[in-house]
Coordinates of C-alpha atoms in Angstrom, one line a residue:
M1 CA 0.1 0.1 0.1
N2 CA 3.1 2.5 0.7
N3 CA 4.5 2.2 -2.9
T4 CA 1.2 2.5 -4.6
T5 CA 0.5 5.4 -2.2
K6 CA 4.3 7.0 -2.7
K7 CA 3.2 6.3 -7.0
I8 CA 0.3 8.3 -7.1
L9 CA 1.6 11.3 -5.0
F10 CA 4.4 11.3 -7.2
G11 CA 2.4 11.6 -10.4
T12 CA -0.2 13.7 -9.0
V13 CA 3.0 16.0 -8.4
G14 CA 4.5 15.4 -11.7
A15 CA 1.1 16.8 -13.7
A16 CA 0.8 19.2 -11.6
G17 CA 4.3 20.6 -12.5
L18 CA 3.8 19.9 -16.0
F19 CA 0.3 22.0 -15.6
L20 CA 1.7 24.7 -14.3
A21 CA 4.8 25.1 -16.7
S22 CA 2.4 25.2 -19.3
S23 CA 0.6 27.7 -17.7
A24 CA 3.6 29.6 -16.9
S25 CA 4.9 29.4 -21.3
V26 CA 1.2 30.9 -22.7
N27 CA 1.4 33.4 -20.0
A28 CA 4.9 34.6 -20.4
D29 CA 5.2 37.7 -22.9
T30 CA 7.7 37.2 -26.2
T31 CA 10.0 39.6 -26.8
H32 CA 11.4 40.9 -30.2
H33 CA 14.6 42.7 -31.5
V34 CA 13.7 45.1 -33.5
V35 CA 15.6 45.3 -36.9
K36 CA 15.8 47.3 -39.8
N37 CA 12.2 48.5 -42.2
D38 CA 10.3 46.8 -38.6
T39 CA 7.2 48.9 -37.7
V40 CA 4.6 48.5 -35.3
W41 CA 1.6 47.3 -37.6
D42 CA 4.1 44.8 -39.3
L43 CA 4.7 43.1 -35.7
S44 CA 0.8 43.5 -35.1
Q45 CA 0.3 41.5 -37.9
K46 CA 3.0 39.0 -36.9
Y47 CA 2.2 37.9 -33.8
G48 CA -1.7 38.2 -34.5
V49 CA -2.0 41.4 -31.6
S50 CA -3.4 45.2 -31.9
I51 CA -1.2 48.0 -32.7
Q52 CA -2.4 49.8 -29.2
S53 CA -1.7 47.2 -27.3
I54 CA 1.9 46.9 -28.3
E55 CA 1.9 50.5 -27.9
Q56 CA 0.7 50.6 -24.4
L57 CA 3.0 47.3 -22.7
N58 CA 6.4 49.2 -24.4
K59 CA 5.6 53.1 -23.8
I60 CA 4.9 53.6 -28.1
N61 CA 4.1 57.1 -28.8
T62 CA 0.8 56.4 -30.1
D63 CA 1.1 59.6 -32.5
T64 CA 4.5 58.8 -34.3
H65 CA 4.4 55.0 -33.6
L66 CA 8.1 55.3 -34.1
I67 CA 10.7 52.7 -32.9
R68 CA 14.3 52.0 -33.0
E69 CA 16.4 50.0 -34.3
G70 CA 17.9 47.9 -32.0
Q71 CA 15.0 48.4 -29.6
T72 CA 14.1 45.3 -27.3
L73 CA 10.2 45.1 -27.3
T74 CA 7.5 42.3 -25.3
I75 CA 5.1 41.4 -27.6
P76 CA 1.8 40.5 -25.4
T77 CA 0.4 36.7 -25.8
T78 CA -2.4 36.1 -27.5
G79 CA -3.8 34.7 -24.6
K80 CA -3.7 38.0 -22.9
T81 CA -5.8 39.3 -25.3
A82 CA -8.0 36.9 -25.7
A83 CA -8.7 37.0 -22.0
K84 CA -9.7 40.8 -22.8
T85 CA -12.2 40.6 -26.1
A86 CA -15.9 40.8 -25.5
T87 CA -18.2 38.0 -25.5
K88 CA -20.7 40.3 -27.2
T89 CA -20.1 41.1 -30.7
S90 CA -19.9 45.2 -31.1
Q91 CA -21.2 46.9 -34.2
V92 CA -20.5 50.0 -36.1
T93 CA -22.3 51.9 -38.9
V94 CA -19.7 53.2 -41.3
K95 CA -19.8 56.8 -41.7
A96 CA -18.1 59.7 -44.0
G97 CA -14.7 59.3 -43.8
D98 CA -14.1 56.1 -42.0
T99 CA -11.4 53.1 -43.1
L100 CA -10.4 49.6 -42.3
W101 CA -7.2 51.0 -41.1
A102 CA -9.2 53.8 -38.4
L103 CA -11.7 52.4 -37.4
A104 CA -8.8 49.2 -36.4
Q105 CA -7.2 52.0 -34.5
K106 CA -9.8 53.4 -33.3
Y107 CA -11.5 49.7 -31.7
G108 CA -8.1 48.6 -30.8
T109 CA -7.6 45.7 -33.4
T110 CA -6.3 44.5 -36.4
V111 CA -7.3 45.2 -40.2
E112 CA -7.3 41.4 -40.7
K113 CA -9.4 41.0 -37.6
L114 CA -11.9 43.3 -39.1
R115 CA -11.6 41.0 -42.0
Q116 CA -12.7 37.9 -40.5
L117 CA -15.3 39.3 -38.5
N118 CA -17.0 40.3 -41.0
G119 CA -16.1 37.5 -43.7
L120 CA -14.0 39.9 -45.9
A121 CA -11.7 38.7 -48.4
S122 CA -8.2 39.0 -46.8
D123 CA -7.1 42.1 -49.5
A124 CA -10.3 43.8 -49.3
Y125 CA -9.7 47.5 -48.1
L126 CA -13.1 49.6 -49.3
I127 CA -16.3 49.7 -47.3
H128 CA -19.1 51.9 -47.5
V129 CA -21.4 54.6 -45.8
G130 CA -24.2 53.0 -44.2
D131 CA -22.5 50.0 -43.6
V132 CA -22.6 48.3 -40.4
I133 CA -19.0 46.8 -39.7
K134 CA -18.2 44.0 -36.2
V135 CA -15.2 45.9 -35.0
D136 CA -15.3 43.6 -31.5
G137 CA -16.3 39.7 -30.3
Q138 CA -15.1 36.4 -31.7
V139 CA -14.5 35.2 -35.0
T140 CA -17.1 32.2 -35.9
T141 CA -14.6 28.7 -35.7
T142 CA -16.2 25.2 -35.9
T143 CA -15.0 24.5 -32.0
T144 CA -17.0 20.5 -32.1
T145 CA -13.6 19.3 -32.1
N146 CA -12.7 20.4 -29.1
A147 CA -15.9 19.9 -27.5
Q148 CA -16.4 15.9 -28.8
A149 CA -12.5 15.4 -27.1
T150 CA -13.5 16.5 -23.6
S151 CA -16.9 14.3 -24.2
T152 CA -16.9 11.2 -22.4
V153 CA -20.3 9.7 -24.3
S154 CA -19.5 8.9 -27.9
S155 CA -21.2 6.8 -30.3
E156 CA -20.0 5.1 -33.4
A157 CA -21.5 7.7 -35.6
N158 CA -20.0 10.2 -34.7
Q159 CA -16.9 8.7 -35.0
T160 CA -18.1 7.7 -38.6
S161 CA -19.4 11.2 -39.1
Q162 CA -16.3 12.9 -37.7
A163 CA -13.9 10.3 -40.2
A164 CA -15.8 11.6 -43.0
A165 CA -15.4 15.6 -42.0
T166 CA -11.6 14.5 -41.6
A167 CA -11.1 12.7 -45.0
S168 CA -12.9 16.3 -46.7
S169 CA -11.1 18.4 -44.9
E170 CA -8.0 16.6 -45.6
A171 CA -9.1 16.8 -49.7
S172 CA -10.3 20.2 -49.5
Q173 CA -6.9 21.0 -48.4
T174 CA -4.5 19.0 -51.3
S175 CA -6.8 21.1 -53.6
Q176 CA -6.4 24.2 -52.4
A177 CA -2.4 23.6 -52.1
T178 CA -2.8 22.7 -55.4
S179 CA -4.7 26.0 -56.7
T180 CA -2.4 27.9 -54.7
A181 CA 0.9 26.0 -56.1
S182 CA -0.9 26.9 -59.9
S183 CA -1.6 30.0 -58.7
E184 CA 2.1 31.2 -57.9
A185 CA 3.5 29.4 -60.8
S186 CA 1.2 31.4 -63.2
Q187 CA 2.3 34.3 -60.7
A188 CA 5.8 34.2 -61.4
A189 CA 5.3 33.3 -64.9
S190 CA 3.9 36.7 -65.5
T191 CA 6.3 38.6 -63.2
S192 CA 8.9 36.8 -65.3
Q193 CA 7.7 38.3 -68.8
A194 CA 6.8 41.8 -67.1
A195 CA 10.6 42.2 -66.2
T196 CA 11.4 42.0 -69.1
P197 CA 12.4 45.5 -70.7
Y198 CA 11.5 46.3 -74.1
V199 CA 14.1 48.1 -76.3
A200 CA 13.2 50.2 -79.4
A201 CA 15.4 49.9 -82.8
N202 CA 15.6 53.5 -81.9
H203 CA 16.6 53.9 -78.6
V204 CA 19.7 56.0 -76.5
T205 CA 21.7 55.3 -73.1
Y206 CA 21.3 57.6 -70.4
T207 CA 23.3 58.0 -67.9
V208 CA 21.7 59.0 -64.4
Q209 CA 22.6 62.3 -63.1
A210 CA 22.5 63.9 -59.4
G211 CA 19.1 65.4 -59.0
D212 CA 17.2 63.4 -61.4
S213 CA 14.0 61.9 -61.7
L214 CA 12.1 59.9 -64.0
Y215 CA 10.2 62.8 -64.8
T216 CA 13.1 65.1 -65.3
I217 CA 14.5 62.4 -67.7
A218 CA 11.7 62.1 -69.6
Q219 CA 10.8 66.1 -70.1
K220 CA 15.0 66.1 -71.5
Y221 CA 14.0 63.4 -74.6
G222 CA 10.1 64.1 -75.2
V223 CA 8.8 60.7 -74.1
T224 CA 6.7 59.5 -71.1
V225 CA 8.0 57.9 -67.8
D226 CA 6.0 55.1 -68.5
S227 CA 8.1 54.4 -71.0
L228 CA 11.1 54.8 -69.2
R229 CA 10.0 52.5 -67.3
Q230 CA 9.1 49.3 -70.3
A231 CA 12.4 49.6 -71.1
N232 CA 14.2 49.4 -68.1
T233 CA 14.1 47.0 -64.6
L234 CA 13.6 49.6 -62.0
G235 CA 14.1 50.0 -58.1
A236 CA 12.1 52.0 -56.0
T237 CA 15.0 54.8 -56.7
L238 CA 16.8 55.8 -58.8
Q239 CA 21.1 56.0 -58.5
V240 CA 23.6 57.8 -59.4
G241 CA 25.6 56.6 -62.5
Q242 CA 22.9 54.1 -63.5
S243 CA 22.1 53.6 -67.2
L244 CA 19.2 53.9 -68.6
T245 CA 17.6 53.3 -71.8
V246 CA 15.6 55.6 -73.6
N247 CA 12.9 54.5 -76.5
D248 CA 12.2 56.5 -79.6
P249 CA 13.5 60.4 -78.0
T250 CA 11.5 62.6 -79.5
K251 CA 13.9 65.4 -78.2
N252 CA 18.0 65.6 -78.2
P253 CA 18.8 67.5 -74.9
Q254 CA 22.8 68.0 -76.2
A255 CA 21.3 69.9 -79.8
S256 CA 19.4 71.9 -77.1
V257 CA 22.5 72.8 -75.7
A258 CA 23.8 74.1 -78.4
A259 CA 21.1 76.0 -80.2
S260 CA 21.3 77.6 -76.7
Q261 CA 24.7 78.5 -77.0
A262 CA 24.3 79.5 -80.5
E263 CA 21.2 82.0 -79.6
Q264 CA 23.2 83.3 -76.7
T265 CA 26.3 84.4 -79.0
P266 CA 24.5 87.1 -81.2
A267 CA 23.6 88.7 -77.6
Q268 CA 27.0 88.6 -76.7
T269 CA 28.7 89.9 -79.5
T270 CA 25.5 93.3 -79.9
T271 CA 26.2 93.9 -76.5
T272 CA 30.1 94.1 -77.4
S273 CA 29.3 96.3 -80.4
Q274 CA 26.8 98.7 -78.0
A275 CA 29.8 99.1 -75.6
T276 CA 32.4 100.0 -79.1
Q277 CA 29.9 102.2 -80.0
A278 CA 29.3 103.6 -76.3
T279 CA 33.3 103.7 -75.9
Q280 CA 33.6 105.4 -79.2
T281 CA 31.0 108.0 -79.2
T282 CA 33.3 108.9 -75.6
Q283 CA 36.4 109.1 -77.5
A284 CA 35.0 111.5 -80.6
A285 CA 33.5 113.7 -77.5
T286 CA 36.8 114.3 -76.0
T287 CA 38.6 115.1 -79.1
T288 CA 35.9 117.6 -79.8
N289 CA 36.2 119.0 -76.5
Q290 CA 39.8 119.2 -77.0
V291 CA 39.9 121.2 -80.9
A292 CA 37.1 123.4 -79.4
Q293 CA 38.8 124.6 -76.2
T294 CA 41.7 125.5 -79.0
T295 CA 39.6 127.9 -80.9
S296 CA 37.6 129.3 -78.4
Q297 CA 37.2 128.9 -74.8
T298 CA 33.9 130.2 -74.7
T299 CA 31.8 127.8 -77.5
S300 CA 33.7 124.4 -76.8
Q301 CA 32.6 124.6 -73.1
P302 CA 28.5 123.9 -74.5
A303 CA 29.7 122.2 -77.5
A304 CA 31.8 119.4 -74.8
Q305 CA 28.6 119.1 -72.1
T306 CA 26.3 118.3 -75.0
Q307 CA 28.6 115.7 -76.3
T308 CA 29.8 114.2 -73.2
S309 CA 25.6 114.3 -72.3
Q310 CA 25.3 111.9 -75.3
A311 CA 27.9 109.6 -74.8
S312 CA 26.1 109.2 -70.7
Q313 CA 23.3 108.9 -72.6
T314 CA 24.4 106.0 -74.8
T315 CA 26.0 104.3 -71.8
Q316 CA 23.0 104.3 -69.9
T317 CA 20.4 103.1 -72.6
S318 CA 22.7 100.1 -72.8
Q319 CA 23.1 99.6 -69.4
Q320 CA 19.2 99.3 -69.2
T321 CA 19.1 97.0 -72.5
Q322 CA 21.5 95.0 -70.7
A323 CA 18.8 94.9 -67.4
S324 CA 15.7 94.4 -69.4
Q325 CA 17.4 91.4 -70.9
A326 CA 18.4 89.9 -67.5
Q327 CA 14.6 90.4 -66.7
V328 CA 13.3 88.4 -69.4
A329 CA 15.8 85.1 -68.3
T330 CA 14.1 85.4 -64.7
P331 CA 12.3 81.8 -64.7
S332 CA 8.7 81.1 -64.1
S333 CA 7.4 79.3 -61.2
Y334 CA 6.6 74.9 -61.2
S335 CA 3.0 74.6 -63.2
V336 CA 0.9 72.2 -61.4
S337 CA 0.9 69.9 -64.5
A338 CA 4.6 69.3 -63.8
L339 CA 3.5 68.9 -59.8
L340 CA 1.1 66.0 -60.6
S341 CA 3.7 64.4 -63.2
Y342 CA 5.9 64.1 -60.7
A343 CA 3.6 62.7 -58.0
Q344 CA 2.8 60.4 -60.2
T345 CA 6.1 59.0 -61.1
F346 CA 5.7 57.3 -57.1
T347 CA 3.3 55.2 -58.3
G348 CA 4.3 51.9 -56.7
V349 CA 6.2 53.1 -54.0
P350 CA 4.9 51.1 -50.4
Y351 CA 3.5 52.5 -47.3
V352 CA 6.1 52.7 -44.5
L353 CA 4.4 54.5 -41.2
G354 CA 6.9 57.6 -40.8
G355 CA 8.2 57.3 -44.0
T356 CA 9.3 60.4 -45.8
T357 CA 11.7 59.2 -49.0
P358 CA 11.0 56.8 -52.4
A359 CA 12.1 54.0 -49.9
G360 CA 8.6 54.6 -48.4
F361 CA 5.8 56.7 -47.7
D362 CA 3.0 57.6 -45.4
C363 CA 0.0 59.7 -46.5
S364 CA 2.0 63.1 -45.5
G365 CA 5.3 62.3 -45.9
F366 CA 4.8 61.8 -49.7
T367 CA 2.7 65.0 -50.4
Q368 CA 5.9 67.1 -48.1
Y369 CA 8.4 65.2 -51.0
V370 CA 6.4 65.8 -53.7
F371 CA 5.9 69.7 -52.6
N372 CA 9.4 69.9 -51.8
H373 CA 10.6 69.0 -54.8
F374 CA 9.0 72.7 -56.3
G375 CA 10.4 74.7 -53.2
K376 CA 7.0 74.7 -51.4
N377 CA 7.4 73.8 -47.5
I378 CA 4.1 72.7 -46.5
G379 CA 5.1 71.2 -43.4
R380 CA 5.7 67.2 -42.4
T381 CA 2.7 66.0 -41.0
T382 CA -1.1 66.1 -41.4
Y383 CA -2.0 68.6 -38.8
Q384 CA 0.8 70.8 -40.3
Q385 CA -0.2 70.9 -43.7
Q386 CA -3.5 71.2 -43.1
Y387 CA -2.8 75.1 -42.2
A388 CA 0.1 75.1 -45.4
G389 CA -2.8 77.3 -47.9
T390 CA -6.7 78.4 -47.8
K391 CA -9.3 75.9 -47.1
L392 CA -11.4 74.9 -49.3
A393 CA -14.7 73.1 -50.5
V394 CA -13.9 69.8 -52.0
S395 CA -16.4 71.2 -54.7
S396 CA -14.5 74.4 -55.2
A397 CA -10.6 72.2 -55.4
Q398 CA -8.7 73.0 -58.2
P399 CA -6.0 70.0 -59.2
G400 CA -2.8 70.5 -57.6
D401 CA -4.9 71.4 -54.2
L402 CA -3.8 69.2 -51.1
L403 CA -7.8 66.8 -49.7
F404 CA -8.3 66.2 -46.4
W405 CA -9.6 63.7 -44.6
G406 CA -11.1 64.2 -40.9
A407 CA -12.4 67.5 -39.5
Y408 CA -10.3 70.5 -40.1
G409 CA -8.0 70.9 -37.3
S410 CA -7.9 67.1 -36.2
A411 CA -7.2 65.6 -40.0
Y412 CA -6.1 62.0 -40.5
H413 CA -5.6 61.7 -44.2
V414 CA -4.0 63.4 -46.7
G415 CA -4.1 62.8 -50.9
I416 CA -3.0 65.3 -54.3
Y417 CA -6.5 66.2 -56.1
L418 CA -5.9 65.2 -59.6
G419 CA -9.0 66.4 -61.2
G420 CA -12.9 64.5 -61.4
S421 CA -13.3 62.2 -58.4
S422 CA -9.3 61.0 -58.7
Y423 CA -6.5 61.7 -56.4
I424 CA -3.3 60.5 -55.5
A425 CA -1.9 59.4 -51.9
A426 CA -0.1 56.7 -50.0
P427 CA -3.1 55.3 -48.6
E428 CA -2.4 52.7 -45.4
P429 CA -0.4 49.8 -44.5
G430 CA -0.1 46.8 -46.6
E431 CA -0.8 49.1 -50.0
S432 CA 1.4 51.6 -52.1
V433 CA 1.1 55.1 -53.8
S434 CA -1.5 54.8 -56.0
V435 CA -4.6 56.5 -57.8
K436 CA -7.6 56.7 -56.7
S437 CA -11.7 57.6 -57.0
F438 CA -13.2 59.3 -53.7
T439 CA -16.4 58.3 -55.3
Y440 CA -16.7 56.1 -51.6
Y441 CA -14.7 57.5 -49.6
Q442 CA -15.5 61.4 -49.6
P443 CA -12.8 63.7 -48.2
S444 CA -13.8 66.6 -46.1
F445 CA -12.2 69.6 -47.3
A446 CA -9.6 70.9 -49.5
V447 CA -6.6 73.2 -49.1
H448 CA -4.8 75.4 -51.9
V449 CA -0.9 75.4 -51.3
N450 CA 0.1 79.2 -50.5

């Protein structure tokens, strides 16, 4: 009896120890070492937790969402998140300006969780005014397997049904895997074809210089930005010294420079001739003055004064002509069409929270970069940019104006108006810079940059 009792006690203690160890492992927080290009949004997707829970646990600024490379973050476990999840589903009605991203931030969840709660596709991002969206609650899943595993009552009929369901599930997974492999192979083939650049018989090669962009190069050679993309395999940014193929150029930059120099040569000759004539007139006046002084001092003084005055007038006329020519050469300000074309050269650049360069933009970083290129300082954040000019109703906006979503003074999104119902912006995490329509996503107001 003693041996049996000891075995029972040891078995009980061992089981309790395993249970406590597993509980500790479930409740223990995960740590993550921040590497280059990590964002809070990326980490929330990777670990299946909300952005808000990561920022609260690590005291991250909820306005900037910035984290540093090398920083060690504590990631809350999914168990903690699940414990805090309300058992009753909450719903909201979509208002003008709402997005999945904005709702996820407001209710402390993720875009992926909202898609699962509402049965949306994994790449869906559009919602419509008036839609009823679930923002909290449990995702509906099949839990009969767990219930049956814990049940003490079983029957041969239930076992047979479970076996059939398992076989069906495995067949379905096999079919999905085959479909996924086929889709990936098709996408790889399509990508390979799209990556092959097209080189026309009539083409030239251009070496990228400091300050160049696809737009400025296209203007030099009289081609479009799209033709440059088709002729070259391009990354997110141009590199100084990089060689680009330009198909069917309609302009020759070298010929334009030569013509400009040729136009300047006659102007220089004219200026030199005018200066020579002025000098000769002054010398003639001096000679006449000396002769007049020899003949009659009384008569020579008025003549010398008159000729000296004429020489002075000739010099002043020459100076006025040169000043007028300098004013004509003053460069004009940028055009709206140039700004819009430049903005569209960044189509495809990925959204990066806090990004301000072509390696990755957020919405206000993109608008700041575009306007900065044309000498316009509109500020870094959406809050600053809404005060960068004259506020307008959306119906009064003109191409090149800024469009804002959210109330004036607390706007949360910005883009550049292209005309009609189109605008270009860096939309939200998981997307890239693109042209969009605000038919179902109405902006709140516009600003004309001063």
